[in-house]
Short mmCIF file of C-alpha atoms in Angstrom, two decimals:
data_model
loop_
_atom_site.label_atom_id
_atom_site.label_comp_id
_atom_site.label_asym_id
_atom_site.label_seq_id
_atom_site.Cartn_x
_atom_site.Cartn_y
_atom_site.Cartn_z
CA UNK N 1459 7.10 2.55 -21.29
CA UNK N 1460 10.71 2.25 -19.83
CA UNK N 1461 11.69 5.75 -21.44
CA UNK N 1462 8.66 7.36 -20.00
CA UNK N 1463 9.31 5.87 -16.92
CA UNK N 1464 12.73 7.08 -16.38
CA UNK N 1465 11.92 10.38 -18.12
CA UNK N 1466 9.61 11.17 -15.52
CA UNK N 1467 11.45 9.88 -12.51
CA UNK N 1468 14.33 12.37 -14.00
CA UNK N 1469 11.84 15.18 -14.26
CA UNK N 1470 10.98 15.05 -10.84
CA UNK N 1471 14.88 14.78 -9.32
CA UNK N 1472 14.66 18.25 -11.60
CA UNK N 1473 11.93 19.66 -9.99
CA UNK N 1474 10.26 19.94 -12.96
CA UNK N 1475 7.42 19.36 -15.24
CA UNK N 1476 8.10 17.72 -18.57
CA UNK N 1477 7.31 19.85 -21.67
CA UNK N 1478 6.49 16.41 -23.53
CA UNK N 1479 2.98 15.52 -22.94
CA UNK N 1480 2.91 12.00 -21.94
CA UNK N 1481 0.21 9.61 -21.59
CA UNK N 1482 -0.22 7.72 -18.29
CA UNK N 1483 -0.59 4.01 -19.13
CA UNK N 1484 -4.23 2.66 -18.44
CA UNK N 1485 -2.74 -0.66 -17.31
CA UNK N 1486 -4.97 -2.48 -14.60
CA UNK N 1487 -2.36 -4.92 -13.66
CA UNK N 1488 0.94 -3.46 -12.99
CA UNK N 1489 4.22 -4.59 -13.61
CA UNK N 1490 7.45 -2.82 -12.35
CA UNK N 1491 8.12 -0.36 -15.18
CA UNK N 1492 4.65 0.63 -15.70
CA UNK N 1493 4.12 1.38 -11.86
CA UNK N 1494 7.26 3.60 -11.77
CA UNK N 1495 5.28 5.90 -14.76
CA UNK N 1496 2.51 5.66 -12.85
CA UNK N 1497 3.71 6.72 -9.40
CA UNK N 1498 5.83 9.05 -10.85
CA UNK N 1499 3.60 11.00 -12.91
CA UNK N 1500 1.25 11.45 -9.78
CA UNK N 1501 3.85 13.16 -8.00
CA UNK N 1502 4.94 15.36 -10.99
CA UNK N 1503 0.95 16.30 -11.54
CA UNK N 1504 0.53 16.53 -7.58
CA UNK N 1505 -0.56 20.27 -7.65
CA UNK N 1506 -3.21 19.36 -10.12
CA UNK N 1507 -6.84 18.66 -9.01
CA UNK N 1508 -7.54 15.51 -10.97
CA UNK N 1509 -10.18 13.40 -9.24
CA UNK N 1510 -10.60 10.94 -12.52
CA UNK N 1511 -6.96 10.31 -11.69
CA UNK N 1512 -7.20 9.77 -7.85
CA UNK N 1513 -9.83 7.61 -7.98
CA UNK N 1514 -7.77 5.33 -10.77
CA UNK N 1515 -5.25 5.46 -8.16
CA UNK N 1516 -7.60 3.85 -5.44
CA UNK N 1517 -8.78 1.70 -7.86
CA UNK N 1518 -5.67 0.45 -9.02
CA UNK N 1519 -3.83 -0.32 -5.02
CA UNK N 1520 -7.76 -2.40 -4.64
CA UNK N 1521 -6.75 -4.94 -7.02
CA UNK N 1522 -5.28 -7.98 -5.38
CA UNK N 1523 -3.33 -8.77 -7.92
CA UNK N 1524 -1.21 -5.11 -7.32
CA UNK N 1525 -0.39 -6.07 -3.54
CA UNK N 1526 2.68 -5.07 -4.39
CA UNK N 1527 2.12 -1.79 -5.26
CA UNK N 1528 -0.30 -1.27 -2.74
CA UNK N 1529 1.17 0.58 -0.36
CA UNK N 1530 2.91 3.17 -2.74
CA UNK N 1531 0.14 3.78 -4.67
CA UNK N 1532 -1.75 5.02 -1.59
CA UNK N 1533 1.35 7.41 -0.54
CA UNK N 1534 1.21 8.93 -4.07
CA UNK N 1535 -2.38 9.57 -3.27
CA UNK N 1536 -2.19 11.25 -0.43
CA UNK N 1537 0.72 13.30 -1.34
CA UNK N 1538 -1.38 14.45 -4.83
CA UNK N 1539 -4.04 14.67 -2.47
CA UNK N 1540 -2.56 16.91 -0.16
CA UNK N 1541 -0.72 19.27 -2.78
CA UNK N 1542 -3.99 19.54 -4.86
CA UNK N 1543 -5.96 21.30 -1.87
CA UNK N 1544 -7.53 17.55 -0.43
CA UNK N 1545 -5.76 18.37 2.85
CA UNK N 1546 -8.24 16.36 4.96
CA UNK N 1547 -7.94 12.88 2.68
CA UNK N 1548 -4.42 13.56 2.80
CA UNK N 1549 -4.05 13.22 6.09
CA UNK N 1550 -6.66 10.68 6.34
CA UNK N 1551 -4.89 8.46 3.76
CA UNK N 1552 -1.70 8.83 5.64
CA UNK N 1553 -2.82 8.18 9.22
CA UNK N 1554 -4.32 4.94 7.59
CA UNK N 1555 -0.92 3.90 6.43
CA UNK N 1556 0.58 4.19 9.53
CA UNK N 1557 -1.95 1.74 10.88
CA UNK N 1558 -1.79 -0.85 7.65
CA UNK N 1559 2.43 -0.03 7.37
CA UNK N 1560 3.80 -0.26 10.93
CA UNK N 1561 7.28 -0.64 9.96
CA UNK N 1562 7.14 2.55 8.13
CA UNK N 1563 4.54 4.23 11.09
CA UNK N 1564 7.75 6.67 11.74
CA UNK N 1565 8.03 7.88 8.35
CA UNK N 1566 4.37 8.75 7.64
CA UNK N 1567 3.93 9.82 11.36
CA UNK N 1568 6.93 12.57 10.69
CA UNK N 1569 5.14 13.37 7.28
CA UNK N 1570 2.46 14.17 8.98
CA UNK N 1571 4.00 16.27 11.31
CA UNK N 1572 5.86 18.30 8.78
CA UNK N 1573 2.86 18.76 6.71
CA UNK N 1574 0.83 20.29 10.22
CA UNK N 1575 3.74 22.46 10.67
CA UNK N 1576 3.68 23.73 7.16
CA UNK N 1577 0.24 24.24 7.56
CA UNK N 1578 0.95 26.79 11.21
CA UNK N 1579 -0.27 23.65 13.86
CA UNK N 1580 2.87 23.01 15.59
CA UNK N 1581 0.79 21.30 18.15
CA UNK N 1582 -0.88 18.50 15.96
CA UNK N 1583 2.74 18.53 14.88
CA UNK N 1584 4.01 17.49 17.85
CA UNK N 1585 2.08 14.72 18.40
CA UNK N 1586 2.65 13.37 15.30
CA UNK N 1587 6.24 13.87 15.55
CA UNK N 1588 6.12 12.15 19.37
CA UNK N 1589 4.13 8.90 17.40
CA UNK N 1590 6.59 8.96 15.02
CA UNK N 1591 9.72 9.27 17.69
CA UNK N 1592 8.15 6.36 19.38
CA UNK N 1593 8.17 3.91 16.47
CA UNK N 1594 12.10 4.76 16.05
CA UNK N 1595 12.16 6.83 13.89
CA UNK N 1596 15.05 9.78 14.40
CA UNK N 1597 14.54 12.48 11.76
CA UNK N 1598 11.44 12.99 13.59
CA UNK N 1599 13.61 14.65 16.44
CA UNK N 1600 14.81 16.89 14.79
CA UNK N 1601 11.12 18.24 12.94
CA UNK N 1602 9.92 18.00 16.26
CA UNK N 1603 13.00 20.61 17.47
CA UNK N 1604 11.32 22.76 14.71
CA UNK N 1605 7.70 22.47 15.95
CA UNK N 1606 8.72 23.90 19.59
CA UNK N 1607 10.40 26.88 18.18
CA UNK N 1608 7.16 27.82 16.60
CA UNK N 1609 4.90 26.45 19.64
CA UNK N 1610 7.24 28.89 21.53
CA UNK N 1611 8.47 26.00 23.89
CA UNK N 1612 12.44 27.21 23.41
CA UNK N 1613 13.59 25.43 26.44
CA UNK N 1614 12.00 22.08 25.22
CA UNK N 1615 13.30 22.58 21.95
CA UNK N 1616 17.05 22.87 22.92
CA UNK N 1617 16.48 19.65 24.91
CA UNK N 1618 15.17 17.98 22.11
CA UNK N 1619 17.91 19.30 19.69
CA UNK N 1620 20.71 18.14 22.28
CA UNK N 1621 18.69 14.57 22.19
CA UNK N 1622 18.92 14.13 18.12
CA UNK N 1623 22.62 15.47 18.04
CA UNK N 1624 23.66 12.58 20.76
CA UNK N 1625 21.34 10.26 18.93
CA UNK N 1626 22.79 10.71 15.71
CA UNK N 1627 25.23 8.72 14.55
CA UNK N 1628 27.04 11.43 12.29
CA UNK N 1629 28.29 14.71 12.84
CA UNK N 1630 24.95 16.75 12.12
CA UNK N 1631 25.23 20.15 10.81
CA UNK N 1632 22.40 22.64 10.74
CA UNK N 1633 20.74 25.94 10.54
CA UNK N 1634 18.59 24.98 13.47
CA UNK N 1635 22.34 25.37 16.26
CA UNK N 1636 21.90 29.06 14.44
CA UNK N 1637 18.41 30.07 15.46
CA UNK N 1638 18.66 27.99 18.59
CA UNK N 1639 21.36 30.65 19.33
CA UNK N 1640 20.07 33.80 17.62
CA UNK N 1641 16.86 32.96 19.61
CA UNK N 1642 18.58 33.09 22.69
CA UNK N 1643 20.08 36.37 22.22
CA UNK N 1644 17.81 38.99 23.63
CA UNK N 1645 18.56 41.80 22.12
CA UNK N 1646 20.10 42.07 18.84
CA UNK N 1647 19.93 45.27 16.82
CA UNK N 1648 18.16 44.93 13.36
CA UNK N 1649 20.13 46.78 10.77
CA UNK N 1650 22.88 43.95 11.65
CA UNK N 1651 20.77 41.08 11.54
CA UNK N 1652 21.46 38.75 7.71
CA UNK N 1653 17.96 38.36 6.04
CA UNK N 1654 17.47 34.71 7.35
CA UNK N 1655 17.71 35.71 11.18
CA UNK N 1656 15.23 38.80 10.09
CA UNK N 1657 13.00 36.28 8.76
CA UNK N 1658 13.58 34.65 12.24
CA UNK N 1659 12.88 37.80 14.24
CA UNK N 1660 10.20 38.24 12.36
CA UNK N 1661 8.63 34.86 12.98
CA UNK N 1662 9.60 33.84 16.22
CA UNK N 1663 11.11 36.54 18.76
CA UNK N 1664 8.74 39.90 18.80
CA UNK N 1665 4.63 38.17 19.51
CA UNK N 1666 4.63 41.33 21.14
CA UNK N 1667 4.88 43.71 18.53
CA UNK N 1668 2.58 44.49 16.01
CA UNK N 1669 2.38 43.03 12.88
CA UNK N 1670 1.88 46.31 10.80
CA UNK N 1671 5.43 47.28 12.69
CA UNK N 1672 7.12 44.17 11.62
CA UNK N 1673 5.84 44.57 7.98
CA UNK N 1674 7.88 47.64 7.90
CA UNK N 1675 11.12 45.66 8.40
CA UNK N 1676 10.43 44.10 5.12
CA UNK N 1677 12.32 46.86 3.44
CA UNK N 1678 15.58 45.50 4.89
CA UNK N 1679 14.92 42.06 3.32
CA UNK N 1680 17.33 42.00 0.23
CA UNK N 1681 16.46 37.87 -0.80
CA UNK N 1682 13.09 38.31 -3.08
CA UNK N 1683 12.56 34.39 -1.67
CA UNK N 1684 12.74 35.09 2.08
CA UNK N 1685 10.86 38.54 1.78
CA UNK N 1686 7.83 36.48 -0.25
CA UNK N 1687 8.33 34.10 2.64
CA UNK N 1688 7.65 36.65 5.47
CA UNK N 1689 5.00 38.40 3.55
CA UNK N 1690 3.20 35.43 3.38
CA UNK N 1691 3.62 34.40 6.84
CA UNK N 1692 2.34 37.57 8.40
CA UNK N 1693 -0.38 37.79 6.32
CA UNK N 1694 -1.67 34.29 7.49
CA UNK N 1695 -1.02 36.07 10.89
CA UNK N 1696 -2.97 38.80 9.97
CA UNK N 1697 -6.34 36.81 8.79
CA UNK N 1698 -5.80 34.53 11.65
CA UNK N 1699 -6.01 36.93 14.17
CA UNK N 1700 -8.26 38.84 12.42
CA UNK N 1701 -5.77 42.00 12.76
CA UNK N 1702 -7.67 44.72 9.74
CA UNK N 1703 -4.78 47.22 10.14
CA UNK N 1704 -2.33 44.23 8.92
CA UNK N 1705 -4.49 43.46 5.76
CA UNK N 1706 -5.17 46.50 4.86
CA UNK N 1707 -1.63 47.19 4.83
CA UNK N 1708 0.14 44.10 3.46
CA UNK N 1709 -3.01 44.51 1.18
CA UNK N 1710 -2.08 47.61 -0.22
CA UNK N 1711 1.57 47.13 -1.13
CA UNK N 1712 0.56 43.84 -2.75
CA UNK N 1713 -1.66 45.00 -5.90
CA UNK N 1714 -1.74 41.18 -6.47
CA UNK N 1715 -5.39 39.38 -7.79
CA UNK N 1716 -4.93 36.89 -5.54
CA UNK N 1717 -4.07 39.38 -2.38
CA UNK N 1718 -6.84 41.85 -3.32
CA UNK N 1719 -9.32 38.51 -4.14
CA UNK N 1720 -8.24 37.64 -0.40
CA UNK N 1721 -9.08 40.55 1.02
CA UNK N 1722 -12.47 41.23 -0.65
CA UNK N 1723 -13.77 37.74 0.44
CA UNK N 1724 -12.72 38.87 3.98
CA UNK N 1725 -14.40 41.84 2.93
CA UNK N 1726 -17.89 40.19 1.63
CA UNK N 1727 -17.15 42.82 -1.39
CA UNK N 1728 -18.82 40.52 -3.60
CA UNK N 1729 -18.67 42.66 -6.59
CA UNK N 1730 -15.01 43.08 -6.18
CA UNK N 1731 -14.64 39.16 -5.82
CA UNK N 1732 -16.51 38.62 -9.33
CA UNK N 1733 -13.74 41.21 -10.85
CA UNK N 1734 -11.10 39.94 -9.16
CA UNK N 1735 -11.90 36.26 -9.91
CA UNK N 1736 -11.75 36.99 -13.57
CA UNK N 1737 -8.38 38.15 -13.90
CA UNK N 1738 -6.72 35.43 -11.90
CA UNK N 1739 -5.24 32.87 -14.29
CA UNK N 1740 -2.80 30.22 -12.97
CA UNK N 1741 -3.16 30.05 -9.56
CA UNK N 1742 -0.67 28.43 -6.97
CA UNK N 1743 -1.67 26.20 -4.50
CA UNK N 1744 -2.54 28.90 -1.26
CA UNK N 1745 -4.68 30.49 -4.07
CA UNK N 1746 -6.77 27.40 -4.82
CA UNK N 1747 -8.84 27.13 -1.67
CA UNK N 1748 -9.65 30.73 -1.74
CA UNK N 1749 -10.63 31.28 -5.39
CA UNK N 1750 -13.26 28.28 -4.19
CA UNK N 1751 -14.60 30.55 -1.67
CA UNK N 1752 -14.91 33.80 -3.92
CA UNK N 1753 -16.61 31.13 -6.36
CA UNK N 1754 -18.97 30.54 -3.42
CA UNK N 1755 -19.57 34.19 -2.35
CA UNK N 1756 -20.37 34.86 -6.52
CA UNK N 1757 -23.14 31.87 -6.87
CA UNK N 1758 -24.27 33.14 -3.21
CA UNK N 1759 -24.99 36.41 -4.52
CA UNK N 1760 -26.48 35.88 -7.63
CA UNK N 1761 -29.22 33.06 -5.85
CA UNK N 1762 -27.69 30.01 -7.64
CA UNK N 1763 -27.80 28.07 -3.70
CA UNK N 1764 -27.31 24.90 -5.45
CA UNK N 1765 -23.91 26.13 -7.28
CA UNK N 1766 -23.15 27.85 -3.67
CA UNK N 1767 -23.47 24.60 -1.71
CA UNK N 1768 -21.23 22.88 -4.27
CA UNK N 1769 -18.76 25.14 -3.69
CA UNK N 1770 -19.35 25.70 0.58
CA UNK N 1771 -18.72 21.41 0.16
CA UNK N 1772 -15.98 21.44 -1.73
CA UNK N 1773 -14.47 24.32 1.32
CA UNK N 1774 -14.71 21.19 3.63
CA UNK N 1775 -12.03 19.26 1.91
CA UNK N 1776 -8.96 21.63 3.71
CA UNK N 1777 -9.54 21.46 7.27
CA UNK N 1778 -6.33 23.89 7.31
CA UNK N 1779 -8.13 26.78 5.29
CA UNK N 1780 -10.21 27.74 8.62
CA UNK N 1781 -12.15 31.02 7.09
CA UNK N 1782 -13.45 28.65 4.65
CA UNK N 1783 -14.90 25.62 6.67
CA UNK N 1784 -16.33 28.09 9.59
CA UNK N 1785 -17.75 30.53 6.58
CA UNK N 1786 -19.18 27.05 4.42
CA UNK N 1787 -20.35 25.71 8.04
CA UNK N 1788 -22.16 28.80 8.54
CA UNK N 1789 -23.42 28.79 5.01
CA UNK N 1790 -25.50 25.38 5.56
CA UNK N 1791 -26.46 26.45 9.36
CA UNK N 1792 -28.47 29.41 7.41
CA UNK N 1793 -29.32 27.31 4.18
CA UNK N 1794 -29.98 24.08 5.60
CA UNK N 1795 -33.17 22.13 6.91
CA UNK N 1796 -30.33 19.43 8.35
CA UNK N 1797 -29.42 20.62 11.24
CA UNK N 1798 -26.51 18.58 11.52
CA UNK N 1799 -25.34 19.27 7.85
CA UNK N 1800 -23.49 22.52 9.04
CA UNK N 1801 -22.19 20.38 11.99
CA UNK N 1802 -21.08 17.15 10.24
CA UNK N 1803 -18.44 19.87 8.54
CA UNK N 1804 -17.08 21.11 11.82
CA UNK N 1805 -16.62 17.50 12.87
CA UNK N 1806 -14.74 16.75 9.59
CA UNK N 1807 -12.31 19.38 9.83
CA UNK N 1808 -11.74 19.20 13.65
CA UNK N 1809 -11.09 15.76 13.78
CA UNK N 1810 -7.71 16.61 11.49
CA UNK N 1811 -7.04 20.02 12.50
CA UNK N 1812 -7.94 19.47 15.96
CA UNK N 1813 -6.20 22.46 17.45
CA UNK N 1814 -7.62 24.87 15.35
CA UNK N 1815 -8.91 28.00 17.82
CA UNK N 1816 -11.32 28.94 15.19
CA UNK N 1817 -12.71 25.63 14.27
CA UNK N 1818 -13.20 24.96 17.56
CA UNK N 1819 -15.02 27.71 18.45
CA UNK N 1820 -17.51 27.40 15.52
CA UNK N 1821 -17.36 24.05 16.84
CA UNK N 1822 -18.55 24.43 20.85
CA UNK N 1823 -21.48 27.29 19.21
CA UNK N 1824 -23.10 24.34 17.10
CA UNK N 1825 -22.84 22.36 20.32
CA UNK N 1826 -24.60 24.34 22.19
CA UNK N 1827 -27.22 25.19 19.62
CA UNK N 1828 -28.00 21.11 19.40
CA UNK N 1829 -27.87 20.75 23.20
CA UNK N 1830 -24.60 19.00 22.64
CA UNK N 1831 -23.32 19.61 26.28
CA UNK N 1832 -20.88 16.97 26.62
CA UNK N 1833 -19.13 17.77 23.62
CA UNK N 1834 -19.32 21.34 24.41
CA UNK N 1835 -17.66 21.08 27.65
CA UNK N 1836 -15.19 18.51 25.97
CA UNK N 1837 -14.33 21.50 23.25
CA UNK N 1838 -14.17 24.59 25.61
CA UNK N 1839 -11.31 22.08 28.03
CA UNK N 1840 -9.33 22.00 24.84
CA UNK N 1841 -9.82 25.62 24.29
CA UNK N 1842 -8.87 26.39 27.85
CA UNK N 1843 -5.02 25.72 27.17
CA UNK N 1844 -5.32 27.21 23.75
CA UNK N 1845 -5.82 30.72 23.84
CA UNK N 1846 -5.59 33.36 26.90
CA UNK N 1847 -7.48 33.49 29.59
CA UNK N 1848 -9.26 37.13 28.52
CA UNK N 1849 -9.72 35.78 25.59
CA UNK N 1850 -11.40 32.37 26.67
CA UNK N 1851 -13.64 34.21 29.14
CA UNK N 1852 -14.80 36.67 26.11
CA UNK N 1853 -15.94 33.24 24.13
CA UNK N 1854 -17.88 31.85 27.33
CA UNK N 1855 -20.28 34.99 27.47
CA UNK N 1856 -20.78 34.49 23.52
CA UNK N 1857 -21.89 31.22 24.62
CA UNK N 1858 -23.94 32.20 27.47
CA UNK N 1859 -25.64 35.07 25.09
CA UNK N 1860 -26.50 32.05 22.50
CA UNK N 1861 -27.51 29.79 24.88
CA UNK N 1862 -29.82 32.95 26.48
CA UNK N 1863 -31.44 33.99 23.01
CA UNK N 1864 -32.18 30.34 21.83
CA UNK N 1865 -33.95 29.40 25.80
CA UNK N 1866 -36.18 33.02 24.89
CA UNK N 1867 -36.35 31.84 21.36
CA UNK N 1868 -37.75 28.36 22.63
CA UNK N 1869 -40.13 30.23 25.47
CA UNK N 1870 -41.79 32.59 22.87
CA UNK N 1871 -42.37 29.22 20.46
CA UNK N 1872 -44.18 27.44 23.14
CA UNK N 1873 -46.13 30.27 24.16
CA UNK N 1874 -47.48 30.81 20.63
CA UNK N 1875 -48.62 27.02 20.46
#
């Protein structure tokens, strides 16, 4: 046990996966040695969905007699939680440590924050950072600097970078003083720009331009790491805002499974998602949650609905992958006698990712279609100092429309009885 041990904590220092395939101890009561194989293992397998596992986890920090291990054994659950596509438990298992663990509520509060930020939310970032600020704790500071660049708050974030360099006890040296500045540059031609500050022009300076336009720039990307990194990125910007041109394009120079799987879900091209979902073997972790939904879309279309719902469920466990909750919510509105079955999955996901523009949306139209007013009004003020004014005006008429055709939809029922 003491060799495993250590050979997995070594393994992971590696960042990597040991070829040796070693078996977890089934221990109930832990002692020191056989904990360390056991936490350690969890966060080597943490990509791997493994629910047998996670619930020996749970079982295992229940037992009084592991009160020790308690507290760790929950962390490596949520992390193998939230690497394994269980973003919702995740954060649900975290936010509960930070109540049960308050002198380490900094440290899972900035956790937290850098897992909304990797997920695009610099907003729920924020506050997480801000909780985490409050209980002391000063790495937070500087995540939170991070979370205002991509919020678009510059000014903020300079303040808040000059606060953690006076704060911090040792000389701190860090990329951030270099986009802080190449930020503040207006105008700086591209062809002399290195690949990281592209990668930062890309991201963070032009919301003006196009996204098809600053796909093009991609050619000028030399690092294969940072180019995969902005491709990414502006494709998340691309389903996000729903722009077809961008998809179509980054689409097209990405011959991909995975890419073309994305885009034929966004699509409906169910035939192309049954093709496409047979070729895909090994898929990362962004490809997990949407190989669920083409799994979905395929029992969908051949009439297995009990398959389907399986599937639309299993959607509701990343309140991050939007398209997927609003499409599975929409699935049960259609599918379901419960009327609050569809709604119960909004709730779920927009009580983690609570600045989601899309959730919330999905959100205020099943309001309003159960006479929900208060929480209607309660979702269109948070939408209100989300999105643009056009933009929130354009949502209110959807609602009026809905609210129009279910009052003649209600008129015609009575009249018939």
């Amino acid at each position: 046990p003491a060799v495993g041990s250590n050979l997995m904590v070594l393994s992971n220092n590696q960042r990597q996966v040991l070829a040796e395939k070693l078996q977890i101890p089934t221990d109930s009561l832990l002692n020191p040695i056989i904990f360390a194989w056991i936490y350690n293992y969890h966060l080597s397998h943490r990509q791997q969905p493994d629910t047998v596992s996670l619930n020996q986890l749970y079982h295992l920090s229940e037992i009084p007699e592991n009160h020790l291990y308690e507290e760790n054994l929950k962390l490596a659950a949520g992390l193998r939680f939230y690497y394994s596509g269980f973003r919702g438990r995740a954060f649900q298992t975290l936010i509960e440590l930070q109540y049960e663990q308050s002198r380490k509520a900094g440290f899972y509060n900035d956790l937290l924050g850098q897992w909304s930020l990797k997920q695009n939310q610099p907003i729920l970032g924020i506050e997480f950072f801000d909780q985490a600020i409050r209980a002391g704790y000063l790495p937070a500071l500087k995540h939170k600097v991070l979370a205002l660049i991509s919020s678009g708050d510059l000014n903020l974030a300079k303040v808040s970078w000059d606060q953690f360099k006076a704060s911090s006890q040792d000389g701190v040296t860090s990329e951030i003083d270099e986009l802080l500045d190449f930020l503040a540059v207006e105008a700086y031609p591209l062809d002399s720009m290195s690949d990281k500050q592209l990668l930062w022009h890309i991201q963070f300076k032009v919301p003006l331009i196009s996204l098809e336009e600053r796909y093009s720039w991609l050619d000028q990307l030399e690092n294969s790491e940072l180019h995969q990194l902005a491709v990414d990125w502006l494709w998340s910007q691309a389903v996000k805002t729903k722009d077809n041109a961008a998809v179509d394009m980054i689409a097209m120079n990405d011959p991909s499974p995975v890419r073309r799987l994305q885009k034929a879900i966004l699509e409906q091209d169910e035939a192309q998602v049954e093709d496409l979902l047979n070729e895909i073997t090994n898929p990362n972790e962004q490809a997990q949650s949407w190989i669920i939904y083409g799994q979905a879309l395929r029992a969908e279309h051949h009439g297995d609905h009990q398959q389907a719902a399986e599937f639309y469920r299993q959607l509701g466990r990343d309140p991050f992958f939007e398209e997927g909750v609003v499409q599975a919510a929409k699935y049960f509105e259609e599918s379901s006698d419960d009327d609050f079955q569809s709604y119960n999955i909004l709730v779920n996901a927009i009580e983690i990712n609570r600045y989601s523009v899309d959730l919330l949306k999905a959100y205020g139209k099943a309001c309003v279609q159960l006479n929900l007013d208060a929480y209607k009004n309660s979702t269109l003020e948070t939408l209100s100092g989300l999105i643009s004014p056009n933009e929130f005006n354009a949502y209110l008429d959807e609602l009026n429309i809905l609210e129009e055709s279910m009052s003649l939809e209600f008129s015609e029922n009575s009249e018939v009885e």
